[in-house]
Coordinates of C-alpha atoms in Angstrom, one line a residue:
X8 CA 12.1 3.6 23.4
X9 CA 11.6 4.2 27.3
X10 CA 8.4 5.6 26.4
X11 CA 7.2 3.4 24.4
X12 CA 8.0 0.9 26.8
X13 CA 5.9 2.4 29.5
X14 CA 3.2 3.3 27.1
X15 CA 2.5 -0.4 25.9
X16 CA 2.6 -1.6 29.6
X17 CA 0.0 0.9 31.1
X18 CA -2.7 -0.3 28.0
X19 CA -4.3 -2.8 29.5
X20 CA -4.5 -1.3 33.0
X21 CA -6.1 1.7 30.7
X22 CA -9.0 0.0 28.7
X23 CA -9.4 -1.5 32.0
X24 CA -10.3 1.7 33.7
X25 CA -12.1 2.9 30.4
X26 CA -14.7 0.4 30.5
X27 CA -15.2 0.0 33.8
X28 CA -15.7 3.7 34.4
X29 CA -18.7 4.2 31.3
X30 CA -19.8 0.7 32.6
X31 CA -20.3 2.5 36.2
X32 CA -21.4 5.1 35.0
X33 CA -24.3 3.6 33.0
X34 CA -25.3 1.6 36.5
X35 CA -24.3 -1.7 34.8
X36 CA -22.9 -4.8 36.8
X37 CA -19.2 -4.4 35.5
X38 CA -18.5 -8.1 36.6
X39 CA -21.3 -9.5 34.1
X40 CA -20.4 -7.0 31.2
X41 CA -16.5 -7.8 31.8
X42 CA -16.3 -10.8 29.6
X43 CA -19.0 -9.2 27.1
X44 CA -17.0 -6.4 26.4
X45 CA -13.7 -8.9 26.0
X46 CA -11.4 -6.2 27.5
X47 CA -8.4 -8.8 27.8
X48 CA -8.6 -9.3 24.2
X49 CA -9.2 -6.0 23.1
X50 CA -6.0 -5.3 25.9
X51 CA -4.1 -7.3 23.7
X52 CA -4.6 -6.3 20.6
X53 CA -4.1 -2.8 22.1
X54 CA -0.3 -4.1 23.5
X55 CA 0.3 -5.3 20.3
X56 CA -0.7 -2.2 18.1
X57 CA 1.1 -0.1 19.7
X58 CA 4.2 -2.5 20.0
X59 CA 4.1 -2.2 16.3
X60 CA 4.9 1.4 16.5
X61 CA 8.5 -0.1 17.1
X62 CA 8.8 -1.9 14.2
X63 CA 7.6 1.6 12.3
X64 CA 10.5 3.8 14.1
X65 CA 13.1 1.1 12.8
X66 CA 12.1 0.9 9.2
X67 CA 12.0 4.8 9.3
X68 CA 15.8 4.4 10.7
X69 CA 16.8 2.2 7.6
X70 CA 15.1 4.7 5.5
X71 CA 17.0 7.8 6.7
X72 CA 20.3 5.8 6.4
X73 CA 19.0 4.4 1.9
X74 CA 18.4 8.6 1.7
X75 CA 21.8 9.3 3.4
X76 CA 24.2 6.8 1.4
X77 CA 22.0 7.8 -1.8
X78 CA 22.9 11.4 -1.3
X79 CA 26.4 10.7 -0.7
X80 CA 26.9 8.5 -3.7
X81 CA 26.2 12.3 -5.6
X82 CA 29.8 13.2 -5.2
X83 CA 31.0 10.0 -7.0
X84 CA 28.9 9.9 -9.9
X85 CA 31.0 12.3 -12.1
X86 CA 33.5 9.7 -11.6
X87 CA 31.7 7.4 -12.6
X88 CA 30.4 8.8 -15.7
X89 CA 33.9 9.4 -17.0
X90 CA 34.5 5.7 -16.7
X91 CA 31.1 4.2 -17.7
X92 CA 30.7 6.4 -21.0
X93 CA 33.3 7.4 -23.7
X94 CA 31.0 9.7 -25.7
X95 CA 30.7 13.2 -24.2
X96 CA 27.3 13.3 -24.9
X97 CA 26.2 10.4 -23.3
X98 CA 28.5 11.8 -20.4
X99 CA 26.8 14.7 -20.6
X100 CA 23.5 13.4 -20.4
X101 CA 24.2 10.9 -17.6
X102 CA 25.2 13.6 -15.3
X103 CA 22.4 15.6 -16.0
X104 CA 19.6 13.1 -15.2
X105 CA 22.0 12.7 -11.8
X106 CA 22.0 16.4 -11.0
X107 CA 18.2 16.6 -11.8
X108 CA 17.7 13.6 -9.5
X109 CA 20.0 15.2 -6.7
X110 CA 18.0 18.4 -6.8
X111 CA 14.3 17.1 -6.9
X112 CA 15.1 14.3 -4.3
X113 CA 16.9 17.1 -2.0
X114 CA 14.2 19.6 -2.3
X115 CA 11.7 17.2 -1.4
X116 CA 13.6 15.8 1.7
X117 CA 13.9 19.4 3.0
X118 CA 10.8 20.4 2.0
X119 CA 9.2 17.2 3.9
X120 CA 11.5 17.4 7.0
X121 CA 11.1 21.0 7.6
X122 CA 6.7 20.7 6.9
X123 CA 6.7 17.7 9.0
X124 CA 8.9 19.3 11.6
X125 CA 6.5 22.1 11.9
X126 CA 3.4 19.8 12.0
X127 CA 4.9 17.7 15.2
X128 CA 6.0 20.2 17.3
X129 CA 2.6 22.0 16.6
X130 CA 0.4 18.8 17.6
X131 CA 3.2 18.3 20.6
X132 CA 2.2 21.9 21.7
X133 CA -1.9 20.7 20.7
X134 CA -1.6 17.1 23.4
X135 CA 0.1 18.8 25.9
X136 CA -2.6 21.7 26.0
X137 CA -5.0 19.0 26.3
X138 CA -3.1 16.9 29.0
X139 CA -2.6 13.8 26.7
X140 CA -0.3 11.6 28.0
X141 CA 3.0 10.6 26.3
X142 CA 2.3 13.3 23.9
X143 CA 6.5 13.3 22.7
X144 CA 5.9 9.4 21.4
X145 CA 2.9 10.8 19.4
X146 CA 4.8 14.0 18.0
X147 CA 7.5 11.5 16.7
X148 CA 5.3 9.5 15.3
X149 CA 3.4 12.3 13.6
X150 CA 7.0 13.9 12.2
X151 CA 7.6 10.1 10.6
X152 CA 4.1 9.3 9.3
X153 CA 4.0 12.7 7.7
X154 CA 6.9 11.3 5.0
X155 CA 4.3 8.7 4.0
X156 CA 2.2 10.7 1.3
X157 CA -1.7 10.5 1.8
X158 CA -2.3 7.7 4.2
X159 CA 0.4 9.1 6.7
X160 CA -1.7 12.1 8.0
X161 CA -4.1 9.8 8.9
X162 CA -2.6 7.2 10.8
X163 CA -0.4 9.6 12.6
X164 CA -3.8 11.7 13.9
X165 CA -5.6 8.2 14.6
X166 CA -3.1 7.0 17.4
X167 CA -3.0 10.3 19.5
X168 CA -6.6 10.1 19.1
X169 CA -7.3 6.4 20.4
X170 CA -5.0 7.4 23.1
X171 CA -6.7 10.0 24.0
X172 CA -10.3 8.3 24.5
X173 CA -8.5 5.6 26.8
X174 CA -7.4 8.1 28.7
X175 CA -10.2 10.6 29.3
X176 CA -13.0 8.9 28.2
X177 CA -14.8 11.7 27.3
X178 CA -16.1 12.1 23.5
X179 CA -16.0 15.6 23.6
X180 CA -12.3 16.1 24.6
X181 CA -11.4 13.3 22.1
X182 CA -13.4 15.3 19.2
X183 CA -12.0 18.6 20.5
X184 CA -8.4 17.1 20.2
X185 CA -9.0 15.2 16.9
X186 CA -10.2 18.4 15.3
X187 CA -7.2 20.2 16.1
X188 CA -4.9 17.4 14.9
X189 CA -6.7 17.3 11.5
X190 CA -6.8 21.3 11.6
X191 CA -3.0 21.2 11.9
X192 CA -2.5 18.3 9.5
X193 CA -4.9 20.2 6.9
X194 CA -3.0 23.4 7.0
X195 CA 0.4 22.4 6.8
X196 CA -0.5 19.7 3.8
X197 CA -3.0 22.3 2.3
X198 CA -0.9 25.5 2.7
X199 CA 2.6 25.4 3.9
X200 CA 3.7 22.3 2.2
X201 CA 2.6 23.5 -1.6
X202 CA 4.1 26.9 -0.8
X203 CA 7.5 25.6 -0.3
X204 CA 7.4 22.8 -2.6
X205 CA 5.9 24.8 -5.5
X206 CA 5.8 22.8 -8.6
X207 CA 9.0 21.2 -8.1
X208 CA 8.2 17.5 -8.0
X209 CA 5.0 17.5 -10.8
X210 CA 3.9 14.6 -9.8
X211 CA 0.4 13.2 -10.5
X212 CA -1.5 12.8 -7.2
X213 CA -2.9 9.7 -8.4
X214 CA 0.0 8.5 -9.5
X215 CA 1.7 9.7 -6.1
X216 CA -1.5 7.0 -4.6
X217 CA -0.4 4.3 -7.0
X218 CA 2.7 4.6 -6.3
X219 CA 2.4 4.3 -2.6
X220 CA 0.2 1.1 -2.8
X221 CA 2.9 -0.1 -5.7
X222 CA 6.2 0.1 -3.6
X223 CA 4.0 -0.6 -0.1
X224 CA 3.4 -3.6 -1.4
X225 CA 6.9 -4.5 -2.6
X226 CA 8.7 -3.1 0.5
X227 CA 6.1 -2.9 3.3
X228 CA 6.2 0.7 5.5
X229 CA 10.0 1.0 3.8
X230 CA 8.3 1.3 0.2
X231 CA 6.0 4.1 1.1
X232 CA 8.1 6.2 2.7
X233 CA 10.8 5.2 -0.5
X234 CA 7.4 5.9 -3.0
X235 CA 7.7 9.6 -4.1
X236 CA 11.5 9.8 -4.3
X237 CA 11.9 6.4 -6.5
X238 CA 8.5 7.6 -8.6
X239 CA 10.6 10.9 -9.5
X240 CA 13.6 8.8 -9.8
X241 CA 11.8 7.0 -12.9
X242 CA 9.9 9.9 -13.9
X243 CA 13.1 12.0 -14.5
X244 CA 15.2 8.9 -16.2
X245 CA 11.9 8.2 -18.6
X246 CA 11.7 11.4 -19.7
X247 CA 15.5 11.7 -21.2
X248 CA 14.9 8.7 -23.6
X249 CA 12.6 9.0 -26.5
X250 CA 11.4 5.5 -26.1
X251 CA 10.1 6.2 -22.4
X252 CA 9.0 9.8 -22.3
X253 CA 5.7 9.4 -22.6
X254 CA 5.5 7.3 -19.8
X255 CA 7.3 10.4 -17.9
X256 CA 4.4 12.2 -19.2
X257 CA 2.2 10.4 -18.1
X258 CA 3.2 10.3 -14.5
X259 CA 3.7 14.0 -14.2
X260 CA 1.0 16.3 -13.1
X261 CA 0.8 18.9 -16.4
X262 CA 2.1 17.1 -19.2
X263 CA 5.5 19.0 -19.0
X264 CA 8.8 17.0 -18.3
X265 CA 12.2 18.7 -18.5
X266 CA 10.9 21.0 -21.2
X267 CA 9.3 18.3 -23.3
X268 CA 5.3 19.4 -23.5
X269 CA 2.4 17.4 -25.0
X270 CA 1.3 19.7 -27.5
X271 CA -2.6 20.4 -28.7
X272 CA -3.6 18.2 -31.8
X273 CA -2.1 20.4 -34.7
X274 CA -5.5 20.5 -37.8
X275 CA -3.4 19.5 -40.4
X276 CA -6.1 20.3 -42.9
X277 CA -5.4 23.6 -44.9
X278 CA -8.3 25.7 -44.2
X279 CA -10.6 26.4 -47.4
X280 CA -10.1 29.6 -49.0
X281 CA -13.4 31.6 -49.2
X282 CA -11.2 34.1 -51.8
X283 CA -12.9 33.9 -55.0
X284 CA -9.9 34.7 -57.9
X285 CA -10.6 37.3 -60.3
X286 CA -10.6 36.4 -63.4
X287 CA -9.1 39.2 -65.8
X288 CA -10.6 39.6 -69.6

């Protein structure tokens, strides 16, 4: 919080010294251009985007502790079971959706964690080669945008990267230090991530971006980091009714949910025998 504390105050002394620099440099009268370029209101607007970051590290804090006390509730749902149902085989099936939730959800914490991990301390190692200031508040944030699927890659490379032209200035040391970001964003997403996550989750991608819009809207930054987990959550609990499972279907990637596979249109017309009978004297 230190950090971002000094980082929101040195801003507007920052676009300050950006635009008076290329203003200088371009020969132009920075005292006429000043209020034309509206550098106290774009100083602002800085202070307050990045202020925002705040608010982002505190809902990812609330997030970590729904994923903790979900996790532990695990141990408590056999109990559970044997109190909520008196027919085995509604036990049985209860604690089966349950342990399929706990492993899906677990593997894709992990999974996530350990990817996005890898990606921050890898675009730490990129800022700091490049001299970027505050690079540790930007790996953060990269390691917590990375849980938000799709959108999160992007706004995670975007900050480092407007940082970076208010403090050099200089286009191509900006693009330089985007394209590695994205490199590094494109080959852990691309690559790594799919290799350890396999098939595990079978989600849709397109349901994975509906999603994320659907619980965003719902539950702000919460919902989208929240949006794959509670999707397989449904997914998995649709697909052990009859009633429901083709809406499991529908939201998973191939078709196939827990074993249960739309099948190719049977032809249900007999083919017509070409086999002319004999007919015996």
């Amino acid at each position: 919080m230190k950090n971002l504390e000094a980082l929101i105050a040195t801003i507007p002394n920052r676009v300050w010294t950006t635009l008076l620099g290329n203003e200088a440099r371009r020969g132009v009268d920075v005292v006429d251009q000043l209020f034309v370029y509206g550098a106290d209101y774009f100083s602002t607007y800085m202070t307050t985007l990045i202020a925002s970051m705040a608010s982002l590290f505190s809902n990812a804090i609330y997030v970590v502790v729904y994923v903790i006390f979900l996790l532990l509730e695990q141990e408590t749902f056999s109990a559970k079971a044997r109190n909520m149902f008196q027919d085995d085989e509604q036990r049985s099936e209860f604690q089966i959706i349950m342990r399929s939730i706990h492993e899906q959800i677990q593997t894709y914490i992990t999974v996530k964690t350990i990817v996005s991990l890898i990606t921050a301390l890898v675009s730490f190692a990129a800022m700091m080669l490049f001299g970027l200031d505050y690079a540790v508040v930007w790996a953060l944030l990269i390691f917590i945008l990375n849980f938000i699927p799709n959108i999160g890659s992007v706004v995670a490379v975007a900050f480092p990267v407007l940082m970076a032209l208010l403090q050099f200035g200089d286009w191509t040391t900006v693009g330089a230090l985007a394209l590695a970001l994205i490199i590094i964003q494109m080959i852990n997403g691309y690559f790594i991530e799919p290799r350890m996550m396999g098939n595990q989750l079978n989600l849709s991608p397109f349901v994975v971006l509906v999603s994320l819009g659907v619980f965003g809207a719902i539950w702000g930054i919460t919902g989208m980091f929240l949006s794959v987990p509670l999707t397989v959550i449904l997914m998995i609990v649709f697909s052990h009714f009859d009633s429901t499972r083709p809406i499991a279907v529908l939201l998973s990637g191939d078709g196939i949910v827990h074993g249960v596979q739309i099948d190719e249109p049977v032809n249900v017309v007999a083919p017509i025998s070409t086999h002319q009978p004999s007919i015996t004297p």
